[in-house]
PDB file of C-alpha atoms in Angstrom:
ATOM      1  CA  MET R 251      26.121  62.010  27.491  1.00  0.00           C
ATOM      2  CA  SER R 252      29.325  60.764  29.012  1.00  0.00           C
ATOM      3  CA  ASP R 253      32.661  61.674  27.468  1.00  0.00           C
ATOM      4  CA  ILE R 254      33.872  59.307  24.762  1.00  0.00           C
ATOM      5  CA  ILE R 255      37.354  57.864  25.347  1.00  0.00           C
ATOM      6  CA  THR R 256      39.880  59.522  23.047  1.00  0.00           C
ATOM      7  CA  SER R 257      43.635  60.042  22.936  1.00  0.00           C
ATOM      8  CA  LYS R 258      43.144  63.228  24.962  1.00  0.00           C
ATOM      9  CA  ASN R 259      41.724  61.480  28.034  1.00  0.00           C
ATOM     10  CA  LEU R 260      43.500  58.133  27.711  1.00  0.00           C
ATOM     11  CA  ASP R 261      45.776  58.815  30.695  1.00  0.00           C
ATOM     12  CA  ASP R 262      42.690  59.521  32.823  1.00  0.00           C
ATOM     13  CA  VAL R 263      41.263  56.172  31.734  1.00  0.00           C
ATOM     14  CA  ILE R 264      44.410  54.373  32.879  1.00  0.00           C
ATOM     15  CA  GLU R 265      44.193  56.136  36.242  1.00  0.00           C
ATOM     16  CA  SER R 266      40.608  54.911  36.563  1.00  0.00           C
ATOM     17  CA  ASN R 267      41.727  51.395  35.657  1.00  0.00           C
ATOM     18  CA  LYS R 268      44.339  51.458  38.427  1.00  0.00           C
ATOM     19  CA  LYS R 269      41.668  52.280  41.002  1.00  0.00           C
ATOM     20  CA  ILE R 270      39.261  49.530  39.950  1.00  0.00           C
ATOM     21  CA  ARG R 271      41.714  46.852  38.822  1.00  0.00           C
ATOM     22  CA  ASP R 272      41.619  44.702  41.978  1.00  0.00           C
ATOM     23  CA  ASP R 273      37.812  44.693  42.047  1.00  0.00           C
ATOM     24  CA  VAL R 274      37.587  43.873  38.341  1.00  0.00           C
ATOM     25  CA  ILE R 275      40.090  41.005  38.549  1.00  0.00           C
ATOM     26  CA  ARG R 276      38.119  39.596  41.479  1.00  0.00           C
ATOM     27  CA  LEU R 277      34.915  39.701  39.413  1.00  0.00           C
ATOM     28  CA  VAL R 278      36.660  38.119  36.412  1.00  0.00           C
ATOM     29  CA  ASN R 279      37.847  35.216  38.550  1.00  0.00           C
ATOM     30  CA  GLU R 280      34.430  34.898  40.177  1.00  0.00           C
ATOM     31  CA  THR R 281      32.749  34.795  36.765  1.00  0.00           C
ATOM     32  CA  LYS R 282      35.019  32.024  35.518  1.00  0.00           C
ATOM     33  CA  VAL R 283      34.334  29.898  38.591  1.00  0.00           C
ATOM     34  CA  ARG R 284      30.620  30.680  38.862  1.00  0.00           C
ATOM     35  CA  PHE R 285      29.546  30.319  35.243  1.00  0.00           C
ATOM     36  CA  ASN R 286      32.083  28.191  33.410  1.00  0.00           C
ATOM     37  CA  THR R 287      31.316  24.767  34.837  1.00  0.00           C
ATOM     38  CA  SER R 288      31.309  23.391  31.286  1.00  0.00           C
ATOM     39  CA  VAL R 289      34.853  24.742  30.734  1.00  0.00           C
ATOM     40  CA  VAL R 290      34.039  26.717  27.591  1.00  0.00           C
ATOM     41  CA  THR R 291      37.424  27.877  26.288  1.00  0.00           C
ATOM     42  CA  SER R 292      36.272  30.511  23.792  1.00  0.00           C
ATOM     43  CA  ALA R 293      35.588  33.864  25.479  1.00  0.00           C
ATOM     44  CA  ASP R 294      32.911  34.869  22.966  1.00  0.00           C
ATOM     45  CA  ARG R 295      31.038  31.562  23.227  1.00  0.00           C
ATOM     46  CA  PHE R 296      31.323  31.690  27.012  1.00  0.00           C
ATOM     47  CA  ALA R 297      29.738  35.157  27.059  1.00  0.00           C
ATOM     48  CA  PHE R 298      26.838  34.180  24.825  1.00  0.00           C
ATOM     49  CA  LYS R 299      26.286  30.982  26.826  1.00  0.00           C
ATOM     50  CA  ILE R 300      25.820  33.086  29.966  1.00  0.00           C
ATOM     51  CA  LEU R 301      23.509  35.570  28.261  1.00  0.00           C
ATOM     52  CA  LYS R 302      21.395  32.885  26.585  1.00  0.00           C
ATOM     53  CA  GLU R 303      20.812  31.359  30.010  1.00  0.00           C
ATOM     54  CA  ASN R 304      19.621  34.786  31.152  1.00  0.00           C
ATOM     55  CA  ASN R 305      16.959  35.840  28.629  1.00  0.00           C
ATOM     56  CA  LEU R 306      19.165  37.069  25.757  1.00  0.00           C
ATOM     57  CA  ILE R 307      17.443  38.618  22.749  1.00  0.00           C
ATOM     58  CA  GLN R 308      19.548  39.044  19.611  1.00  0.00           C
ATOM     59  CA  MET R 309      18.260  41.438  16.984  1.00  0.00           C
ATOM     60  CA  PRO R 310      19.606  43.685  14.217  1.00  0.00           C
ATOM     61  CA  VAL R 311      19.067  47.407  14.767  1.00  0.00           C
ATOM     62  CA  GLU R 312      20.343  49.841  12.148  1.00  0.00           C
ATOM     63  CA  ASP R 313      21.924  52.323  14.534  1.00  0.00           C
ATOM     64  CA  LYS R 314      25.701  52.595  14.300  1.00  0.00           C
ATOM     65  CA  TYR R 315      26.024  53.729  17.924  1.00  0.00           C
ATOM     66  CA  PHE R 316      23.682  51.178  19.536  1.00  0.00           C
ATOM     67  CA  GLY R 317      25.499  48.112  20.854  1.00  0.00           C
ATOM     68  CA  GLY R 318      22.737  46.669  22.972  1.00  0.00           C
ATOM     69  CA  ALA R 319      20.666  47.237  26.072  1.00  0.00           C
ATOM     70  CA  ILE R 320      19.433  45.738  29.294  1.00  0.00           C
ATOM     71  CA  ILE R 321      15.701  46.110  29.817  1.00  0.00           C
ATOM     72  CA  VAL R 322      14.610  45.970  33.450  1.00  0.00           C
ATOM     73  CA  LYS R 323      11.047  45.239  34.509  1.00  0.00           C
ATOM     74  CA  GLY R 324      10.609  44.270  38.130  1.00  0.00           C
ATOM     75  CA  ASN R 325      12.627  41.127  38.735  1.00  0.00           C
ATOM     76  CA  LEU R 326      13.125  40.527  35.015  1.00  0.00           C
ATOM     77  CA  ARG R 327      16.301  41.643  33.246  1.00  0.00           C
ATOM     78  CA  ILE R 328      16.560  41.115  29.499  1.00  0.00           C
ATOM     79  CA  PRO R 329      19.900  41.656  27.715  1.00  0.00           C
ATOM     80  CA  ILE R 330      19.711  42.673  24.069  1.00  0.00           C
ATOM     81  CA  ILE R 331      22.586  42.462  21.581  1.00  0.00           C
ATOM     82  CA  ASN R 332      22.485  44.460  18.347  1.00  0.00           C
ATOM     83  CA  THR R 333      23.507  41.930  15.701  1.00  0.00           C
ATOM     84  CA  ALA R 334      23.738  44.618  13.021  1.00  0.00           C
ATOM     85  CA  GLN R 335      27.050  45.506  14.647  1.00  0.00           C
ATOM     86  CA  PRO R 336      30.210  43.629  13.634  1.00  0.00           C
ATOM     87  CA  ARG R 337      30.729  40.475  15.674  1.00  0.00           C
ATOM     88  CA  VAL R 338      33.848  41.912  17.321  1.00  0.00           C
ATOM     89  CA  TYR R 339      31.650  44.556  18.972  1.00  0.00           C
ATOM     90  CA  GLN R 340      28.916  42.057  19.830  1.00  0.00           C
ATOM     91  CA  TYR R 341      31.396  39.966  21.823  1.00  0.00           C
ATOM     92  CA  PHE R 342      32.620  42.966  23.790  1.00  0.00           C
ATOM     93  CA  VAL R 343      29.100  44.258  24.429  1.00  0.00           C
ATOM     94  CA  ALA R 344      28.130  40.784  25.654  1.00  0.00           C
ATOM     95  CA  TRP R 345      30.729  40.880  28.436  1.00  0.00           C
ATOM     96  CA  HIS R 346      29.854  44.503  29.174  1.00  0.00           C
ATOM     97  CA  GLU R 347      26.227  43.470  29.694  1.00  0.00           C
ATOM     98  CA  ILE R 348      27.213  40.500  31.867  1.00  0.00           C
ATOM     99  CA  TYR R 349      28.863  42.945  34.263  1.00  0.00           C
ATOM    100  CA  HIS R 350      25.652  44.981  34.504  1.00  0.00           C
ATOM    101  CA  LEU R 351      23.469  41.883  34.821  1.00  0.00           C
ATOM    102  CA  PHE R 352      25.297  40.319  37.740  1.00  0.00           C
ATOM    103  CA  TYR R 353      27.502  42.920  39.406  1.00  0.00           C
ATOM    104  CA  ASP R 354      25.833  46.312  38.962  1.00  0.00           C
ATOM    105  CA  ASN R 355      23.285  47.104  41.657  1.00  0.00           C
ATOM    106  CA  ASN R 356      22.546  50.554  40.269  1.00  0.00           C
ATOM    107  CA  ILE R 357      20.540  49.569  37.180  1.00  0.00           C
ATOM    108  CA  LYS R 358      16.997  50.605  38.038  1.00  0.00           C
ATOM    109  CA  ASN R 359      15.810  52.331  34.884  1.00  0.00           C
ATOM    110  CA  GLU R 360      13.650  50.431  32.437  1.00  0.00           C
ATOM    111  CA  THR R 361      16.361  50.505  29.791  1.00  0.00           C
ATOM    112  CA  HIS R 362      20.126  50.714  30.153  1.00  0.00           C
ATOM    113  CA  GLU R 363      21.604  51.369  26.722  1.00  0.00           C
ATOM    114  CA  VAL R 364      25.096  50.219  25.763  1.00  0.00           C
ATOM    115  CA  LYS R 365      26.907  52.339  23.191  1.00  0.00           C
ATOM    116  CA  ILE R 366      29.502  50.959  20.790  1.00  0.00           C
ATOM    117  CA  ASP R 367      32.045  53.694  21.477  1.00  0.00           C
ATOM    118  CA  MET R 368      33.555  53.461  24.950  1.00  0.00           C
ATOM    119  CA  GLU R 369      32.391  56.010  27.508  1.00  0.00           C
ATOM    120  CA  ILE R 370      34.218  57.032  30.663  1.00  0.00           C
ATOM    121  CA  ASN R 371      31.247  56.422  32.971  1.00  0.00           C
ATOM    122  CA  GLU R 372      31.092  52.813  31.730  1.00  0.00           C
ATOM    123  CA  ARG R 373      34.711  52.132  32.723  1.00  0.00           C
ATOM    124  CA  MET R 374      33.931  49.353  35.221  1.00  0.00           C
ATOM    125  CA  ALA R 375      31.878  47.369  32.712  1.00  0.00           C
ATOM    126  CA  ASP R 376      34.323  47.990  29.856  1.00  0.00           C
ATOM    127  CA  TYR R 377      37.374  47.078  31.947  1.00  0.00           C
ATOM    128  CA  PHE R 378      35.621  43.905  33.059  1.00  0.00           C
ATOM    129  CA  ALA R 379      34.850  43.057  29.421  1.00  0.00           C
ATOM    130  CA  ALA R 380      38.439  43.731  28.358  1.00  0.00           C
ATOM    131  CA  ASN R 381      39.828  41.492  31.080  1.00  0.00           C
ATOM    132  CA  MET R 382      37.458  38.677  30.117  1.00  0.00           C
ATOM    133  CA  ILE R 383      38.587  38.857  26.482  1.00  0.00           C
ATOM    134  CA  LEU R 384      42.208  39.982  26.377  1.00  0.00           C
ATOM    135  CA  GLY R 385      45.294  38.006  27.319  1.00  0.00           C
ATOM    136  CA  ASN R 386      48.917  39.163  27.186  1.00  0.00           C
ATOM    137  CA  VAL R 387      48.405  41.583  24.321  1.00  0.00           C
ATOM    138  CA  TYR R 388      51.711  43.347  24.888  1.00  0.00           C
ATOM    139  CA  ASP R 389      53.811  40.222  24.328  1.00  0.00           C
ATOM    140  CA  TYR R 390      51.713  39.170  21.357  1.00  0.00           C
ATOM    141  CA  TYR R 391      52.018  42.618  19.799  1.00  0.00           C
ATOM    142  CA  TYR R 392      55.813  42.442  19.971  1.00  0.00           C
ATOM    143  CA  SER R 393      55.882  38.875  18.675  1.00  0.00           C
ATOM    144  CA  LEU R 394      54.512  40.123  15.350  1.00  0.00           C
ATOM    145  CA  GLU R 395      57.003  40.939  12.624  1.00  0.00           C
ATOM    146  CA  ASP R 396      54.845  43.528  10.862  1.00  0.00           C
ATOM    147  CA  GLU R 397      56.475  46.936  10.640  1.00  0.00           C
ATOM    148  CA  ASN R 398      53.127  48.686  10.291  1.00  0.00           C
ATOM    149  CA  PHE R 399      51.515  49.621  13.618  1.00  0.00           C
ATOM    150  CA  ILE R 400      47.940  49.319  12.370  1.00  0.00           C
ATOM    151  CA  ASP R 401      48.604  45.870  10.887  1.00  0.00           C
ATOM    152  CA  ARG R 402      49.828  44.665  14.271  1.00  0.00           C
ATOM    153  CA  ILE R 403      46.731  46.026  15.994  1.00  0.00           C
ATOM    154  CA  ILE R 404      44.452  44.377  13.437  1.00  0.00           C
ATOM    155  CA  LYS R 405      46.167  41.050  14.127  1.00  0.00           C
ATOM    156  CA  CYS R 406      45.669  41.579  17.867  1.00  0.00           C
ATOM    157  CA  MET R 407      41.979  42.230  17.202  1.00  0.00           C
ATOM    158  CA  ASP R 408      41.824  38.979  15.252  1.00  0.00           C
ATOM    159  CA  VAL R 409      43.526  36.815  17.890  1.00  0.00           C
ATOM    160  CA  TYR R 410      41.621  38.175  20.892  1.00  0.00           C
ATOM    161  CA  LYS R 411      38.372  39.001  19.072  1.00  0.00           C
ATOM    162  CA  ALA R 412      38.468  42.419  20.666  1.00  0.00           C
ATOM    163  CA  PRO R 413      37.589  45.912  19.373  1.00  0.00           C
ATOM    164  CA  TYR R 414      40.244  48.339  18.174  1.00  0.00           C
ATOM    165  CA  LYS R 415      40.056  50.693  21.163  1.00  0.00           C
ATOM    166  CA  ALA R 416      39.965  47.850  23.702  1.00  0.00           C
ATOM    167  CA  VAL R 417      43.246  46.507  22.303  1.00  0.00           C
ATOM    168  CA  LEU R 418      44.855  49.956  22.307  1.00  0.00           C
ATOM    169  CA  ILE R 419      43.771  50.770  25.865  1.00  0.00           C
ATOM    170  CA  GLN R 420      45.228  47.517  27.184  1.00  0.00           C
ATOM    171  CA  LEU R 421      48.479  48.055  25.272  1.00  0.00           C
ATOM    172  CA  TYR R 422      48.702  51.629  26.517  1.00  0.00           C
ATOM    173  CA  GLU R 423      48.154  50.523  30.103  1.00  0.00           C
ATOM    174  CA  ASP R 424      50.924  47.915  29.860  1.00  0.00           C
ATOM    175  CA  ALA R 425      53.270  50.325  28.085  1.00  0.00           C
ATOM    176  CA  LEU R 426      52.708  52.948  30.784  1.00  0.00           C
ATOM    177  CA  LEU R 427      52.517  50.921  33.992  1.00  0.00           C
ATOM    178  CA  LYS R 428      54.574  47.794  33.324  1.00  0.00           C
ATOM    179  CA  TYR R 429      57.189  48.446  30.650  1.00  0.00           C
ATOM    180  CA  ASN R 430      57.739  52.218  30.449  1.00  0.00           C
ATOM    181  CA  ASP R 431      57.484  51.870  26.675  1.00  0.00           C
ATOM    182  CA  SER R 432      57.318  55.469  25.447  1.00  0.00           C
ATOM    183  CA  ASN R 433      57.566  54.545  21.755  1.00  0.00           C
ATOM    184  CA  LEU R 434      54.507  52.310  21.914  1.00  0.00           C
ATOM    185  CA  ARG R 435      52.597  54.913  23.904  1.00  0.00           C
ATOM    186  CA  LYS R 436      53.364  57.505  21.234  1.00  0.00           C
ATOM    187  CA  SER R 437      52.176  55.192  18.445  1.00  0.00           C
ATOM    188  CA  ILE R 438      48.950  54.486  20.324  1.00  0.00           C
ATOM    189  CA  LEU R 439      48.230  58.169  20.933  1.00  0.00           C
ATOM    190  CA  ASN R 440      48.875  58.950  17.270  1.00  0.00           C
ATOM    191  CA  ASN R 441      46.453  56.265  16.093  1.00  0.00           C
ATOM    192  CA  PHE R 442      43.864  55.984  18.860  1.00  0.00           C
ATOM    193  CA  ASP R 443      41.281  58.221  17.203  1.00  0.00           C
ATOM    194  CA  ASN R 444      41.924  56.893  13.701  1.00  0.00           C
ATOM    195  CA  GLN R 445      40.520  53.391  13.464  1.00  0.00           C
ATOM    196  CA  PRO R 446      40.627  52.162   9.845  1.00  0.00           C
ATOM    197  CA  GLU R 447      37.259  52.818   8.229  1.00  0.00           C
ATOM    198  CA  ASN R 448      37.333  49.635   6.147  1.00  0.00           C
ATOM    199  CA  LEU R 449      38.096  46.908   8.680  1.00  0.00           C
ATOM    200  CA  ILE R 450      36.825  44.214   6.328  1.00  0.00           C
ATOM    201  CA  GLY R 451      39.329  45.343   3.714  1.00  0.00           C
ATOM    202  CA  LYS R 452      42.168  45.382   6.258  1.00  0.00           C
ATOM    203  CA  PHE R 453      41.335  41.870   7.454  1.00  0.00           C
ATOM    204  CA  GLU R 454      41.231  40.589   3.877  1.00  0.00           C
ATOM    205  CA  GLU R 455      44.497  42.362   3.053  1.00  0.00           C
ATOM    206  CA  LEU R 456      46.204  40.587   5.972  1.00  0.00           C
ATOM    207  CA  GLY R 457      44.710  37.191   5.129  1.00  0.00           C
ATOM    208  CA  LEU R 458      42.465  37.141   8.215  1.00  0.00           C
ATOM    209  CA  ASP R 459      38.901  35.870   8.582  1.00  0.00           C
ATOM    210  CA  CYS R 460      36.816  38.991   7.997  1.00  0.00           C
ATOM    211  CA  GLU R 461      33.638  37.449   9.487  1.00  0.00           C
ATOM    212  CA  LEU R 462      34.810  38.896  12.812  1.00  0.00           C
ATOM    213  CA  VAL R 463      34.252  42.423  11.534  1.00  0.00           C
ATOM    214  CA  LYS R 464      30.959  41.710   9.785  1.00  0.00           C
ATOM    215  CA  PRO R 465      27.468  41.760  11.346  1.00  0.00           C
ATOM    216  CA  SER R 466      25.683  38.469  12.006  1.00  0.00           C
ATOM    217  CA  PHE R 467      22.114  39.861  11.620  1.00  0.00           C
ATOM    218  CA  ILE R 468      20.785  37.111  13.917  1.00  0.00           C
ATOM    219  CA  PHE R 469      17.233  37.486  15.229  1.00  0.00           C
ATOM    220  CA  ASP R 470      16.558  35.211  18.187  1.00  0.00           C
ATOM    221  CA  THR R 471      14.386  35.627  21.289  1.00  0.00           C
ATOM    222  CA  GLY R 472      15.644  32.400  22.856  1.00  0.00           C
ATOM    223  CA  ASP R 473      13.403  30.425  25.178  1.00  0.00           C
ATOM    224  CA  LEU R 474      12.355  33.311  27.419  1.00  0.00           C
ATOM    225  CA  GLU R 475       8.728  33.248  26.263  1.00  0.00           C
ATOM    226  CA  LYS R 476       8.423  29.507  26.937  1.00  0.00           C
ATOM    227  CA  ARG R 477       9.835  29.899  30.439  1.00  0.00           C
ATOM    228  CA  ILE R 478       7.499  32.779  31.302  1.00  0.00           C
ATOM    229  CA  VAL R 479       4.450  30.800  30.106  1.00  0.00           C
ATOM    230  CA  LYS R 480       5.643  27.790  32.097  1.00  0.00           C
ATOM    231  CA  ASN R 481       5.907  29.944  35.233  1.00  0.00           C
ATOM    232  CA  ILE R 482       2.391  31.318  34.657  1.00  0.00           C
ATOM    233  CA  ASN R 483       0.939  27.828  34.300  1.00  0.00           C
ATOM    234  CA  GLY R 484       2.871  26.533  37.288  1.00  0.00           C
ATOM    235  CA  ASN R 485       2.117  29.494  39.555  1.00  0.00           C
ATOM    236  CA  PRO R 486      -1.174  31.055  38.373  1.00  0.00           C
ATOM    237  CA  GLU R 487      -1.608  32.896  41.676  1.00  0.00           C
ATOM    238  CA  VAL R 488       1.655  34.855  41.193  1.00  0.00           C
ATOM    239  CA  THR R 489       0.716  37.980  39.253  1.00  0.00           C
ATOM    240  CA  TYR R 490       4.190  39.214  38.339  1.00  0.00           C
ATOM    241  CA  HIS R 491       4.634  36.282  35.914  1.00  0.00           C
ATOM    242  CA  GLU R 492       1.634  37.619  33.981  1.00  0.00           C
ATOM    243  CA  ASP R 493       3.122  41.126  34.098  1.00  0.00           C
ATOM    244  CA  ASN R 494       6.431  39.764  32.813  1.00  0.00           C
ATOM    245  CA  TYR R 495       4.642  38.081  29.923  1.00  0.00           C
ATOM    246  CA  LYS R 496       2.828  41.275  28.939  1.00  0.00           C
ATOM    247  CA  HIS R 497       6.117  43.162  29.086  1.00  0.00           C
ATOM    248  CA  PHE R 498       7.819  40.485  26.990  1.00  0.00           C
ATOM    249  CA  LEU R 499       5.093  40.678  24.327  1.00  0.00           C
ATOM    250  CA  ASN R 500       5.560  44.447  24.205  1.00  0.00           C
ATOM    251  CA  ILE R 501       9.316  43.971  23.705  1.00  0.00           C
ATOM    252  CA  LYS R 502       8.621  41.357  21.046  1.00  0.00           C
ATOM    253  CA  ARG R 503       6.366  43.776  19.136  1.00  0.00           C
ATOM    254  CA  THR R 504       9.062  46.447  19.303  1.00  0.00           C
ATOM    255  CA  VAL R 505      11.671  43.999  18.063  1.00  0.00           C
ATOM    256  CA  LYS R 506       9.393  42.881  15.225  1.00  0.00           C
ATOM    257  CA  LYS R 507       8.870  46.482  14.099  1.00  0.00           C
ATOM    258  CA  LEU R 508      12.606  47.165  14.160  1.00  0.00           C
ATOM    259  CA  VAL R 509      13.278  44.112  12.008  1.00  0.00           C
ATOM    260  CA  GLU R 510      10.489  45.059   9.576  1.00  0.00           C
ATOM    261  CA  ASP R 511      11.928  48.578   9.280  1.00  0.00           C
ATOM    262  CA  LEU R 512      15.371  47.125   8.661  1.00  0.00           C
ATOM    263  CA  SER R 513      14.048  44.819   5.941  1.00  0.00           C
ATOM    264  CA  TYR R 514      12.246  47.741   4.278  1.00  0.00           C
ATOM    265  CA  ASP R 515      15.366  49.931   4.358  1.00  0.00           C
ATOM    266  CA  ASN R 516      17.436  47.192   2.718  1.00  0.00           C
ATOM    267  CA  ARG R 517      15.103  46.706  -0.263  1.00  0.00           C
TER     268      ARG R 517
END
């Protein structure tokens, strides 16, 4: 398993960001031009629009570390989002998966799993996701009048719909590379590994919409099955459409079992 990003390796993460920043910004700009012809202004809705046009399956899986996956079978790539995770993680995972779907040529395994906690070897995808979601977090952070550091971070999470660590990494990068803000860096290092356990309670305490930090539990296979059947009927001589359909049915059975297990556990 790759190393999880913690306060101890945060400086290494920023060094990695410096090396890939130009490439990531280029991909961010390309994504906005290539996919946002409808001018969707909400980053989370934009991400799900892209994924739904590319075979997205949404399903709840009771695994606190599992954010989603990309299943690869021949020419077919199916992104999966775990809707048992809080929405704030779903949105980030969505952009993470978009990077792998369109810009990662190294995905060849049948399943590429996306963890909720950030891993160093996923830096390119995570940095891409952060840049699709986050704006000028540093200025917004200092525009807040809250004296409590955690309260400010929670409000940043709310505005940008971004996970705790994603907000802190971006703030740390700006504090280190742009503003030489040693006080902010110290606060981030002291709190990086201590995300509040009860995010719902913190959101409610600050008068924020806590739906962002709750799961959606959506189960939706989209229109992938209809499109595969249409391709089979339209091109009966092409065998890989039939293979894709068999693979899809296998995925569907797996998804169904996961949902049944979840329902049983919640009785």
